[in-house]
Amino acid sequence: MNYTFEIVSPTLSFFNQQQELLQQQQPSGVEYLGNRKCTLDSFVASVEIISPDRGWDVDRVVNTVISFWIDNSESIQYWKHRLQDAGSENLLVARVGDIKSLQAAFESLLGE
């Protein structure tokens, strides 16, 4: 199974998506993560916690997060600065999930 990880702030979007996921009858293969720090360690810890509950391959999900971090250093720096500017009471939101579930979620938004 292939996975995806990306930063998707703002926080309001995080809460809306989490609410929609909770209302679904079937569990989604997508999870939203909120962290107060923009660090690789904080997001790796988050995915290590949720992956076993989802039945995901923990090592592959962690590798996906690490790859994102390596391949998107400019984006990481941007979000790190935005989070620092926003203050300590804010969250940085990221999305992790298997590709097929994310594709299905996007198609449902488009009514397909």
PDB file of N, CA and C in Angstrom:
ATOM      1  N   MET A   1       0.846  -1.174   0.000  1.00  0.00           N
ATOM      2  CA  MET A   1       0.000   0.000   0.000  1.00  0.00           C
ATOM      3  C   MET A   1       0.889   1.233   0.000  1.00  0.00           C
ATOM      4  N   ASN A   2       0.526   2.219  -0.800  1.00  0.00           N
ATOM      5  CA  ASN A   2       1.259   3.478  -0.858  1.00  0.00           C
ATOM      6  C   ASN A   2       0.563   4.509   0.012  1.00  0.00           C
ATOM      7  N   TYR A   3       1.359   5.400   0.597  1.00  0.00           N
ATOM      8  CA  TYR A   3       0.844   6.412   1.510  1.00  0.00           C
ATOM      9  C   TYR A   3       1.254   7.792   1.037  1.00  0.00           C
ATOM     10  N   THR A   4       0.545   8.789   1.547  1.00  0.00           N
ATOM     11  CA  THR A   4       0.864  10.177   1.250  1.00  0.00           C
ATOM     12  C   THR A   4       0.853  10.967   2.552  1.00  0.00           C
ATOM     13  N   PHE A   5       1.655  12.032   2.597  1.00  0.00           N
ATOM     14  CA  PHE A   5       1.721  12.934   3.746  1.00  0.00           C
ATOM     15  C   PHE A   5       1.891  14.327   3.191  1.00  0.00           C
ATOM     16  N   GLU A   6       1.173  15.298   3.763  1.00  0.00           N
ATOM     17  CA  GLU A   6       1.333  16.693   3.369  1.00  0.00           C
ATOM     18  C   GLU A   6       0.800  17.614   4.453  1.00  0.00           C
ATOM     19  N   ILE A   7       1.301  18.823   4.463  1.00  0.00           N
ATOM     20  CA  ILE A   7       0.826  19.828   5.409  1.00  0.00           C
ATOM     21  C   ILE A   7      -0.362  20.528   4.777  1.00  0.00           C
ATOM     22  N   VAL A   8      -1.462  20.652   5.552  1.00  0.00           N
ATOM     23  CA  VAL A   8      -2.715  21.156   4.983  1.00  0.00           C
ATOM     24  C   VAL A   8      -3.371  22.253   5.819  1.00  0.00           C
ATOM     25  N   SER A   9      -2.632  22.975   6.628  1.00  0.00           N
ATOM     26  CA  SER A   9      -3.240  24.015   7.451  1.00  0.00           C
ATOM     27  C   SER A   9      -4.215  24.826   6.631  1.00  0.00           C
ATOM     28  N   PRO A  10      -5.172  25.482   7.188  1.00  0.00           N
ATOM     29  CA  PRO A  10      -5.319  25.999   8.543  1.00  0.00           C
ATOM     30  C   PRO A  10      -6.075  25.048   9.485  1.00  0.00           C
ATOM     31  N   THR A  11      -6.078  25.450  10.748  1.00  0.00           N
ATOM     32  CA  THR A  11      -6.635  24.632  11.815  1.00  0.00           C
ATOM     33  C   THR A  11      -8.119  24.368  11.638  1.00  0.00           C
ATOM     34  N   LEU A  12      -8.877  25.333  11.178  1.00  0.00           N
ATOM     35  CA  LEU A  12     -10.315  25.130  11.001  1.00  0.00           C
ATOM     36  C   LEU A  12     -10.582  23.972  10.044  1.00  0.00           C
ATOM     37  N   SER A  13      -9.790  23.870   9.015  1.00  0.00           N
ATOM     38  CA  SER A  13      -9.914  22.761   8.074  1.00  0.00           C
ATOM     39  C   SER A  13      -9.688  21.431   8.783  1.00  0.00           C
ATOM     40  N   PHE A  14      -8.740  21.405   9.691  1.00  0.00           N
ATOM     41  CA  PHE A  14      -8.441  20.203  10.476  1.00  0.00           C
ATOM     42  C   PHE A  14      -9.675  19.744  11.254  1.00  0.00           C
ATOM     43  N   PHE A  15     -10.300  20.645  11.967  1.00  0.00           N
ATOM     44  CA  PHE A  15     -11.460  20.277  12.771  1.00  0.00           C
ATOM     45  C   PHE A  15     -12.645  19.860  11.901  1.00  0.00           C
ATOM     46  N   ASN A  16     -12.850  20.539  10.783  1.00  0.00           N
ATOM     47  CA  ASN A  16     -13.929  20.154   9.878  1.00  0.00           C
ATOM     48  C   ASN A  16     -13.708  18.757   9.311  1.00  0.00           C
ATOM     49  N   GLN A  17     -12.495  18.473   8.878  1.00  0.00           N
ATOM     50  CA  GLN A  17     -12.200  17.163   8.314  1.00  0.00           C
ATOM     51  C   GLN A  17     -12.326  16.065   9.361  1.00  0.00           C
ATOM     52  N   GLN A  18     -11.845  16.308  10.572  1.00  0.00           N
ATOM     53  CA  GLN A  18     -11.949  15.311  11.643  1.00  0.00           C
ATOM     54  C   GLN A  18     -13.417  15.016  11.953  1.00  0.00           C
ATOM     55  N   GLN A  19     -14.245  16.046  11.975  1.00  0.00           N
ATOM     56  CA  GLN A  19     -15.669  15.852  12.238  1.00  0.00           C
ATOM     57  C   GLN A  19     -16.316  15.010  11.148  1.00  0.00           C
ATOM     58  N   GLU A  20     -15.996  15.297   9.904  1.00  0.00           N
ATOM     59  CA  GLU A  20     -16.535  14.515   8.799  1.00  0.00           C
ATOM     60  C   GLU A  20     -16.087  13.060   8.869  1.00  0.00           C
ATOM     61  N   LEU A  21     -14.825  12.819   9.223  1.00  0.00           N
ATOM     62  CA  LEU A  21     -14.319  11.454   9.337  1.00  0.00           C
ATOM     63  C   LEU A  21     -15.035  10.690  10.452  1.00  0.00           C
ATOM     64  N   LEU A  22     -15.325  11.368  11.550  1.00  0.00           N
ATOM     65  CA  LEU A  22     -16.009  10.716  12.664  1.00  0.00           C
ATOM     66  C   LEU A  22     -17.439  10.332  12.315  1.00  0.00           C
ATOM     67  N   GLN A  23     -18.070  11.085  11.418  1.00  0.00           N
ATOM     68  CA  GLN A  23     -19.455  10.825  11.056  1.00  0.00           C
ATOM     69  C   GLN A  23     -19.610   9.723  10.013  1.00  0.00           C
ATOM     70  N   GLN A  24     -18.516   9.312   9.393  1.00  0.00           N
ATOM     71  CA  GLN A  24     -18.598   8.268   8.383  1.00  0.00           C
ATOM     72  C   GLN A  24     -18.826   6.920   9.043  1.00  0.00           C
ATOM     73  N   GLN A  25     -19.597   6.079   8.376  1.00  0.00           N
ATOM     74  CA  GLN A  25     -19.878   4.742   8.892  1.00  0.00           C
ATOM     75  C   GLN A  25     -18.648   3.844   8.783  1.00  0.00           C
ATOM     76  N   GLN A  26     -17.935   3.955   7.673  1.00  0.00           N
ATOM     77  CA  GLN A  26     -16.748   3.142   7.475  1.00  0.00           C
ATOM     78  C   GLN A  26     -15.516   3.971   7.785  1.00  0.00           C
ATOM     79  N   PRO A  27     -14.532   3.352   8.423  1.00  0.00           N
ATOM     80  CA  PRO A  27     -13.314   4.100   8.721  1.00  0.00           C
ATOM     81  C   PRO A  27     -12.597   4.515   7.430  1.00  0.00           C
ATOM     82  N   SER A  28     -12.110   5.714   7.421  1.00  0.00           N
ATOM     83  CA  SER A  28     -11.390   6.246   6.271  1.00  0.00           C
ATOM     84  C   SER A  28      -9.921   5.864   6.383  1.00  0.00           C
ATOM     85  N   GLY A  29      -9.247   5.814   5.247  1.00  0.00           N
ATOM     86  CA  GLY A  29      -7.815   5.549   5.237  1.00  0.00           C
ATOM     87  C   GLY A  29      -7.011   6.830   5.274  1.00  0.00           C
ATOM     88  N   VAL A  30      -7.642   7.918   5.743  1.00  0.00           N
ATOM     89  CA  VAL A  30      -6.997   9.228   5.823  1.00  0.00           C
ATOM     90  C   VAL A  30      -7.103   9.717   7.261  1.00  0.00           C
ATOM     91  N   GLU A  31      -6.027  10.307   7.758  1.00  0.00           N
ATOM     92  CA  GLU A  31      -6.017  10.845   9.117  1.00  0.00           C
ATOM     93  C   GLU A  31      -5.402  12.242   9.080  1.00  0.00           C
ATOM     94  N   TYR A  32      -5.964  13.146   9.882  1.00  0.00           N
ATOM     95  CA  TYR A  32      -5.429  14.499  10.010  1.00  0.00           C
ATOM     96  C   TYR A  32      -4.717  14.611  11.338  1.00  0.00           C
ATOM     97  N   LEU A  33      -3.529  15.212  11.308  1.00  0.00           N
ATOM     98  CA  LEU A  33      -2.681  15.334  12.490  1.00  0.00           C
ATOM     99  C   LEU A  33      -2.467  16.800  12.815  1.00  0.00           C
ATOM    100  N   GLY A  34      -2.611  17.173  14.067  1.00  0.00           N
ATOM    101  CA  GLY A  34      -2.344  18.536  14.500  1.00  0.00           C
ATOM    102  C   GLY A  34      -1.164  18.547  15.454  1.00  0.00           C
ATOM    103  N   ASN A  35      -0.183  19.393  15.189  1.00  0.00           N
ATOM    104  CA  ASN A  35       0.988  19.523  16.053  1.00  0.00           C
ATOM    105  C   ASN A  35       1.286  20.985  16.318  1.00  0.00           C
ATOM    106  N   ARG A  36       1.753  21.236  17.516  1.00  0.00           N
ATOM    107  CA  ARG A  36       2.139  22.600  17.879  1.00  0.00           C
ATOM    108  C   ARG A  36       3.562  22.928  17.429  1.00  0.00           C
ATOM    109  N   LYS A  37       4.314  21.913  17.011  1.00  0.00           N
ATOM    110  CA  LYS A  37       5.682  22.119  16.537  1.00  0.00           C
ATOM    111  C   LYS A  37       5.786  21.609  15.105  1.00  0.00           C
ATOM    112  N   CYS A  38       6.547  22.317  14.310  1.00  0.00           N
ATOM    113  CA  CYS A  38       6.794  21.887  12.936  1.00  0.00           C
ATOM    114  C   CYS A  38       8.137  21.172  12.914  1.00  0.00           C
ATOM    115  N   THR A  39       8.127  19.954  13.450  1.00  0.00           N
ATOM    116  CA  THR A  39       9.349  19.160  13.460  1.00  0.00           C
ATOM    117  C   THR A  39       9.057  17.775  12.911  1.00  0.00           C
ATOM    118  N   LEU A  40      10.058  17.197  12.309  1.00  0.00           N
ATOM    119  CA  LEU A  40       9.924  15.841  11.795  1.00  0.00           C
ATOM    120  C   LEU A  40       9.594  14.882  12.923  1.00  0.00           C
ATOM    121  N   ASP A  41      10.267  15.028  14.055  1.00  0.00           N
ATOM    122  CA  ASP A  41      10.035  14.127  15.197  1.00  0.00           C
ATOM    123  C   ASP A  41       8.586  14.152  15.665  1.00  0.00           C
ATOM    124  N   SER A  42       7.967  15.336  15.704  1.00  0.00           N
ATOM    125  CA  SER A  42       6.592  15.412  16.200  1.00  0.00           C
ATOM    126  C   SER A  42       5.625  14.713  15.255  1.00  0.00           C
ATOM    127  N   PHE A  43       5.821  14.847  13.957  1.00  0.00           N
ATOM    128  CA  PHE A  43       4.927  14.172  13.020  1.00  0.00           C
ATOM    129  C   PHE A  43       5.197  12.675  12.932  1.00  0.00           C
ATOM    130  N   VAL A  44       6.456  12.274  13.036  1.00  0.00           N
ATOM    131  CA  VAL A  44       6.765  10.840  13.064  1.00  0.00           C
ATOM    132  C   VAL A  44       6.120  10.197  14.284  1.00  0.00           C
ATOM    133  N   ALA A  45       6.211  10.852  15.428  1.00  0.00           N
ATOM    134  CA  ALA A  45       5.574  10.312  16.642  1.00  0.00           C
ATOM    135  C   ALA A  45       4.070  10.180  16.450  1.00  0.00           C
ATOM    136  N   SER A  46       3.452  11.156  15.793  1.00  0.00           N
ATOM    137  CA  SER A  46       2.010  11.107  15.547  1.00  0.00           C
ATOM    138  C   SER A  46       1.630   9.917  14.664  1.00  0.00           C
ATOM    139  N   VAL A  47       2.371   9.718  13.580  1.00  0.00           N
ATOM    140  CA  VAL A  47       2.014   8.613  12.694  1.00  0.00           C
ATOM    141  C   VAL A  47       2.346   7.261  13.303  1.00  0.00           C
ATOM    142  N   GLU A  48       3.343   7.207  14.176  1.00  0.00           N
ATOM    143  CA  GLU A  48       3.648   5.953  14.860  1.00  0.00           C
ATOM    144  C   GLU A  48       2.518   5.556  15.810  1.00  0.00           C
ATOM    145  N   ILE A  49       1.822   6.538  16.342  1.00  0.00           N
ATOM    146  CA  ILE A  49       0.711   6.260  17.256  1.00  0.00           C
ATOM    147  C   ILE A  49      -0.518   5.790  16.492  1.00  0.00           C
ATOM    148  N   ILE A  50      -0.856   6.453  15.387  1.00  0.00           N
ATOM    149  CA  ILE A  50      -2.104   6.123  14.690  1.00  0.00           C
ATOM    150  C   ILE A  50      -1.977   4.941  13.735  1.00  0.00           C
ATOM    151  N   SER A  51      -0.804   4.683  13.196  1.00  0.00           N
ATOM    152  CA  SER A  51      -0.645   3.650  12.168  1.00  0.00           C
ATOM    153  C   SER A  51      -1.106   2.262  12.597  1.00  0.00           C
ATOM    154  N   PRO A  52      -0.741   1.782  13.798  1.00  0.00           N
ATOM    155  CA  PRO A  52      -1.202   0.441  14.191  1.00  0.00           C
ATOM    156  C   PRO A  52      -2.727   0.358  14.302  1.00  0.00           C
ATOM    157  N   ASP A  53      -3.378   1.417  14.776  1.00  0.00           N
ATOM    158  CA  ASP A  53      -4.839   1.426  14.892  1.00  0.00           C
ATOM    159  C   ASP A  53      -5.514   1.359  13.529  1.00  0.00           C
ATOM    160  N   ARG A  54      -4.852   1.866  12.509  1.00  0.00           N
ATOM    161  CA  ARG A  54      -5.403   1.900  11.156  1.00  0.00           C
ATOM    162  C   ARG A  54      -5.043   0.644  10.355  1.00  0.00           C
ATOM    163  N   GLY A  55      -4.149  -0.170  10.897  1.00  0.00           N
ATOM    164  CA  GLY A  55      -3.679  -1.335  10.162  1.00  0.00           C
ATOM    165  C   GLY A  55      -2.656  -0.983   9.100  1.00  0.00           C
ATOM    166  N   TRP A  56      -2.034   0.186   9.248  1.00  0.00           N
ATOM    167  CA  TRP A  56      -1.048   0.643   8.280  1.00  0.00           C
ATOM    168  C   TRP A  56       0.317   0.049   8.586  1.00  0.00           C
ATOM    169  N   ASP A  57       1.157  -0.036   7.582  1.00  0.00           N
ATOM    170  CA  ASP A  57       2.548  -0.450   7.720  1.00  0.00           C
ATOM    171  C   ASP A  57       3.307   0.746   8.310  1.00  0.00           C
ATOM    172  N   VAL A  58       3.605   0.679   9.592  1.00  0.00           N
ATOM    173  CA  VAL A  58       4.196   1.816  10.311  1.00  0.00           C
ATOM    174  C   VAL A  58       5.476   2.296   9.640  1.00  0.00           C
ATOM    175  N   ASP A  59       6.349   1.370   9.273  1.00  0.00           N
ATOM    176  CA  ASP A  59       7.618   1.767   8.663  1.00  0.00           C
ATOM    177  C   ASP A  59       7.414   2.505   7.338  1.00  0.00           C
ATOM    178  N   ARG A  60       6.463   2.052   6.537  1.00  0.00           N
ATOM    179  CA  ARG A  60       6.211   2.718   5.251  1.00  0.00           C
ATOM    180  C   ARG A  60       5.606   4.097   5.452  1.00  0.00           C
ATOM    181  N   VAL A  61       4.731   4.232   6.441  1.00  0.00           N
ATOM    182  CA  VAL A  61       4.138   5.552   6.705  1.00  0.00           C
ATOM    183  C   VAL A  61       5.217   6.509   7.216  1.00  0.00           C
ATOM    184  N   VAL A  62       6.055   6.047   8.136  1.00  0.00           N
ATOM    185  CA  VAL A  62       7.148   6.885   8.653  1.00  0.00           C
ATOM    186  C   VAL A  62       8.089   7.278   7.518  1.00  0.00           C
ATOM    187  N   ASN A  63       8.408   6.345   6.628  1.00  0.00           N
ATOM    188  CA  ASN A  63       9.271   6.659   5.487  1.00  0.00           C
ATOM    189  C   ASN A  63       8.629   7.693   4.572  1.00  0.00           C
ATOM    190  N   THR A  64       7.315   7.640   4.433  1.00  0.00           N
ATOM    191  CA  THR A  64       6.595   8.629   3.624  1.00  0.00           C
ATOM    192  C   THR A  64       6.740  10.022   4.230  1.00  0.00           C
ATOM    193  N   VAL A  65       6.602  10.111   5.550  1.00  0.00           N
ATOM    194  CA  VAL A  65       6.747  11.401   6.238  1.00  0.00           C
ATOM    195  C   VAL A  65       8.178  11.920   6.079  1.00  0.00           C
ATOM    196  N   ILE A  66       9.155  11.049   6.263  1.00  0.00           N
ATOM    197  CA  ILE A  66      10.560  11.449   6.130  1.00  0.00           C
ATOM    198  C   ILE A  66      10.847  11.915   4.706  1.00  0.00           C
ATOM    199  N   SER A  67      10.336  11.191   3.723  1.00  0.00           N
ATOM    200  CA  SER A  67      10.537  11.588   2.318  1.00  0.00           C
ATOM    201  C   SER A  67       9.935  12.955   2.040  1.00  0.00           C
ATOM    202  N   PHE A  68       8.730  13.195   2.574  1.00  0.00           N
ATOM    203  CA  PHE A  68       8.115  14.507   2.409  1.00  0.00           C
ATOM    204  C   PHE A  68       9.029  15.580   2.999  1.00  0.00           C
ATOM    205  N   TRP A  69       9.553  15.329   4.178  1.00  0.00           N
ATOM    206  CA  TRP A  69      10.393  16.298   4.866  1.00  0.00           C
ATOM    207  C   TRP A  69      11.644  16.609   4.055  1.00  0.00           C
ATOM    208  N   ILE A  70      12.242  15.587   3.464  1.00  0.00           N
ATOM    209  CA  ILE A  70      13.465  15.763   2.677  1.00  0.00           C
ATOM    210  C   ILE A  70      13.167  16.489   1.364  1.00  0.00           C
ATOM    211  N   ASP A  71      12.075  16.113   0.719  1.00  0.00           N
ATOM    212  CA  ASP A  71      11.756  16.650  -0.612  1.00  0.00           C
ATOM    213  C   ASP A  71      11.101  18.025  -0.593  1.00  0.00           C
ATOM    214  N   ASN A  72      10.659  18.499   0.558  1.00  0.00           N
ATOM    215  CA  ASN A  72       9.906  19.753   0.632  1.00  0.00           C
ATOM    216  C   ASN A  72      10.464  20.706   1.678  1.00  0.00           C
ATOM    217  N   SER A  73      11.770  20.876   1.684  1.00  0.00           N
ATOM    218  CA  SER A  73      12.402  21.692   2.730  1.00  0.00           C
ATOM    219  C   SER A  73      11.925  23.142   2.711  1.00  0.00           C
ATOM    220  N   GLU A  74      11.669  23.707   1.530  1.00  0.00           N
ATOM    221  CA  GLU A  74      11.191  25.089   1.469  1.00  0.00           C
ATOM    222  C   GLU A  74       9.807  25.214   2.090  1.00  0.00           C
ATOM    223  N   SER A  75       8.939  24.270   1.789  1.00  0.00           N
ATOM    224  CA  SER A  75       7.596  24.274   2.363  1.00  0.00           C
ATOM    225  C   SER A  75       7.658  24.103   3.876  1.00  0.00           C
ATOM    226  N   ILE A  76       8.513  23.224   4.338  1.00  0.00           N
ATOM    227  CA  ILE A  76       8.676  23.000   5.785  1.00  0.00           C
ATOM    228  C   ILE A  76       9.117  24.286   6.463  1.00  0.00           C
ATOM    229  N   GLN A  77      10.091  24.971   5.894  1.00  0.00           N
ATOM    230  CA  GLN A  77      10.568  26.224   6.475  1.00  0.00           C
ATOM    231  C   GLN A  77       9.463  27.279   6.483  1.00  0.00           C
ATOM    232  N   TYR A  78       8.700  27.340   5.402  1.00  0.00           N
ATOM    233  CA  TYR A  78       7.584  28.287   5.337  1.00  0.00           C
ATOM    234  C   TYR A  78       6.616  28.039   6.489  1.00  0.00           C
ATOM    235  N   TRP A  79       6.170  26.777   6.649  1.00  0.00           N
ATOM    236  CA  TRP A  79       5.190  26.462   7.682  1.00  0.00           C
ATOM    237  C   TRP A  79       5.774  26.602   9.077  1.00  0.00           C
ATOM    238  N   LYS A  80       7.043  26.318   9.224  1.00  0.00           N
ATOM    239  CA  LYS A  80       7.698  26.491  10.526  1.00  0.00           C
ATOM    240  C   LYS A  80       7.656  27.970  10.927  1.00  0.00           C
ATOM    241  N   HIS A  81       7.968  28.859   9.987  1.00  0.00           N
ATOM    242  CA  HIS A  81       7.934  30.298  10.274  1.00  0.00           C
ATOM    243  C   HIS A  81       6.512  30.794  10.520  1.00  0.00           C
ATOM    244  N   ARG A  82       5.551  30.323   9.732  1.00  0.00           N
ATOM    245  CA  ARG A  82       4.151  30.725   9.939  1.00  0.00           C
ATOM    246  C   ARG A  82       3.661  30.284  11.314  1.00  0.00           C
ATOM    247  N   LEU A  83       4.033  29.096  11.729  1.00  0.00           N
ATOM    248  CA  LEU A  83       3.622  28.599  13.038  1.00  0.00           C
ATOM    249  C   LEU A  83       4.263  29.422  14.154  1.00  0.00           C
ATOM    250  N   GLN A  84       5.526  29.779  13.995  1.00  0.00           N
ATOM    251  CA  GLN A  84       6.187  30.622  14.997  1.00  0.00           C
ATOM    252  C   GLN A  84       5.549  32.006  15.053  1.00  0.00           C
ATOM    253  N   ASP A  85       5.220  32.560  13.901  1.00  0.00           N
ATOM    254  CA  ASP A  85       4.572  33.876  13.844  1.00  0.00           C
ATOM    255  C   ASP A  85       3.197  33.862  14.499  1.00  0.00           C
ATOM    256  N   ALA A  86       2.497  32.733  14.395  1.00  0.00           N
ATOM    257  CA  ALA A  86       1.124  32.624  14.891  1.00  0.00           C
ATOM    258  C   ALA A  86       1.055  32.503  16.410  1.00  0.00           C
ATOM    259  N   GLY A  87       2.109  32.070  17.044  1.00  0.00           N
ATOM    260  CA  GLY A  87       2.101  31.942  18.497  1.00  0.00           C
ATOM    261  C   GLY A  87       1.905  30.517  18.957  1.00  0.00           C
ATOM    262  N   SER A  88       2.037  30.325  20.248  1.00  0.00           N
ATOM    263  CA  SER A  88       2.068  28.979  20.820  1.00  0.00           C
ATOM    264  C   SER A  88       0.702  28.298  20.908  1.00  0.00           C
ATOM    265  N   GLU A  89      -0.371  29.006  20.686  1.00  0.00           N
ATOM    266  CA  GLU A  89      -1.710  28.421  20.800  1.00  0.00           C
ATOM    267  C   GLU A  89      -2.248  27.913  19.465  1.00  0.00           C
ATOM    268  N   ASN A  90      -1.396  27.784  18.472  1.00  0.00           N
ATOM    269  CA  ASN A  90      -1.827  27.363  17.147  1.00  0.00           C
ATOM    270  C   ASN A  90      -1.300  25.981  16.805  1.00  0.00           C
ATOM    271  N   LEU A  91      -1.930  25.368  15.821  1.00  0.00           N
ATOM    272  CA  LEU A  91      -1.563  24.037  15.367  1.00  0.00           C
ATOM    273  C   LEU A  91      -1.154  24.075  13.904  1.00  0.00           C
ATOM    274  N   LEU A  92      -0.256  23.194  13.560  1.00  0.00           N
ATOM    275  CA  LEU A  92       0.054  22.929  12.166  1.00  0.00           C
ATOM    276  C   LEU A  92      -0.625  21.611  11.827  1.00  0.00           C
ATOM    277  N   VAL A  93      -1.373  21.581  10.759  1.00  0.00           N
ATOM    278  CA  VAL A  93      -2.176  20.408  10.409  1.00  0.00           C
ATOM    279  C   VAL A  93      -1.562  19.715   9.198  1.00  0.00           C
ATOM    280  N   ALA A  94      -1.480  18.400   9.292  1.00  0.00           N
ATOM    281  CA  ALA A  94      -0.985  17.583   8.188  1.00  0.00           C
ATOM    282  C   ALA A  94      -1.970  16.456   7.939  1.00  0.00           C
ATOM    283  N   ARG A  95      -1.899  15.900   6.749  1.00  0.00           N
ATOM    284  CA  ARG A  95      -2.778  14.782   6.391  1.00  0.00           C
ATOM    285  C   ARG A  95      -1.890  13.606   5.994  1.00  0.00           C
ATOM    286  N   VAL A  96      -2.243  12.436   6.487  1.00  0.00           N
ATOM    287  CA  VAL A  96      -1.549  11.213   6.108  1.00  0.00           C
ATOM    288  C   VAL A  96      -2.607  10.168   5.781  1.00  0.00           C
ATOM    289  N   GLY A  97      -2.329   9.372   4.790  1.00  0.00           N
ATOM    290  CA  GLY A  97      -3.288   8.336   4.444  1.00  0.00           C
ATOM    291  C   GLY A  97      -2.814   7.491   3.295  1.00  0.00           C
ATOM    292  N   ASP A  98      -3.572   6.424   3.053  1.00  0.00           N
ATOM    293  CA  ASP A  98      -3.223   5.619   1.892  1.00  0.00           C
ATOM    294  C   ASP A  98      -3.790   6.302   0.647  1.00  0.00           C
ATOM    295  N   ILE A  99      -3.076   6.144  -0.438  1.00  0.00           N
ATOM    296  CA  ILE A  99      -3.390   6.847  -1.685  1.00  0.00           C
ATOM    297  C   ILE A  99      -4.816   6.549  -2.162  1.00  0.00           C
ATOM    298  N   LYS A 100      -5.236   5.302  -2.113  1.00  0.00           N
ATOM    299  CA  LYS A 100      -6.566   4.938  -2.613  1.00  0.00           C
ATOM    300  C   LYS A 100      -7.671   5.620  -1.805  1.00  0.00           C
ATOM    301  N   SER A 101      -7.526   5.682  -0.501  1.00  0.00           N
ATOM    302  CA  SER A 101      -8.537   6.338   0.337  1.00  0.00           C
ATOM    303  C   SER A 101      -8.581   7.834   0.075  1.00  0.00           C
ATOM    304  N   LEU A 102      -7.420   8.440  -0.096  1.00  0.00           N
ATOM    305  CA  LEU A 102      -7.374   9.874  -0.381  1.00  0.00           C
ATOM    306  C   LEU A 102      -8.008  10.163  -1.741  1.00  0.00           C
ATOM    307  N   GLN A 103      -7.733   9.313  -2.725  1.00  0.00           N
ATOM    308  CA  GLN A 103      -8.336   9.472  -4.040  1.00  0.00           C
ATOM    309  C   GLN A 103      -9.857   9.346  -3.949  1.00  0.00           C
ATOM    310  N   ALA A 104     -10.334   8.368  -3.182  1.00  0.00           N
ATOM    311  CA  ALA A 104     -11.787   8.178  -3.016  1.00  0.00           C
ATOM    312  C   ALA A 104     -12.409   9.395  -2.330  1.00  0.00           C
ATOM    313  N   ALA A 105     -11.718   9.962  -1.342  1.00  0.00           N
ATOM    314  CA  ALA A 105     -12.225  11.147  -0.645  1.00  0.00           C
ATOM    315  C   ALA A 105     -12.333  12.331  -1.604  1.00  0.00           C
ATOM    316  N   PHE A 106     -11.326  12.526  -2.442  1.00  0.00           N
ATOM    317  CA  PHE A 106     -11.379  13.620  -3.410  1.00  0.00           C
ATOM    318  C   PHE A 106     -12.472  13.408  -4.448  1.00  0.00           C
ATOM    319  N   GLU A 107     -12.635  12.178  -4.893  1.00  0.00           N
ATOM    320  CA  GLU A 107     -13.685  11.888  -5.877  1.00  0.00           C
ATOM    321  C   GLU A 107     -15.073  12.111  -5.277  1.00  0.00           C
ATOM    322  N   SER A 108     -15.235  11.793  -3.999  1.00  0.00           N
ATOM    323  CA  SER A 108     -16.538  12.028  -3.371  1.00  0.00           C
ATOM    324  C   SER A 108     -16.834  13.524  -3.258  1.00  0.00           C
ATOM    325  N   LEU A 109     -15.804  14.340  -3.100  1.00  0.00           N
ATOM    326  CA  LEU A 109     -15.996  15.795  -3.072  1.00  0.00           C
ATOM    327  C   LEU A 109     -16.461  16.308  -4.428  1.00  0.00           C
ATOM    328  N   LEU A 110     -16.005  15.635  -5.491  1.00  0.00           N
ATOM    329  CA  LEU A 110     -16.367  16.039  -6.839  1.00  0.00           C
ATOM    330  C   LEU A 110     -17.673  15.389  -7.316  1.00  0.00           C
ATOM    331  N   GLY A 111     -18.248  14.550  -6.461  1.00  0.00           N
ATOM    332  CA  GLY A 111     -19.508  13.911  -6.784  1.00  0.00           C
ATOM    333  C   GLY A 111     -19.379  12.761  -7.768  1.00  0.00           C
ATOM    334  N   GLU A 112     -18.185  12.186  -7.836  1.00  0.00           N
ATOM    335  CA  GLU A 112     -17.961  11.068  -8.766  1.00  0.00           C
ATOM    336  C   GLU A 112     -18.131   9.740  -8.060  1.00  0.00           C
TER     337      GLU A 112
END
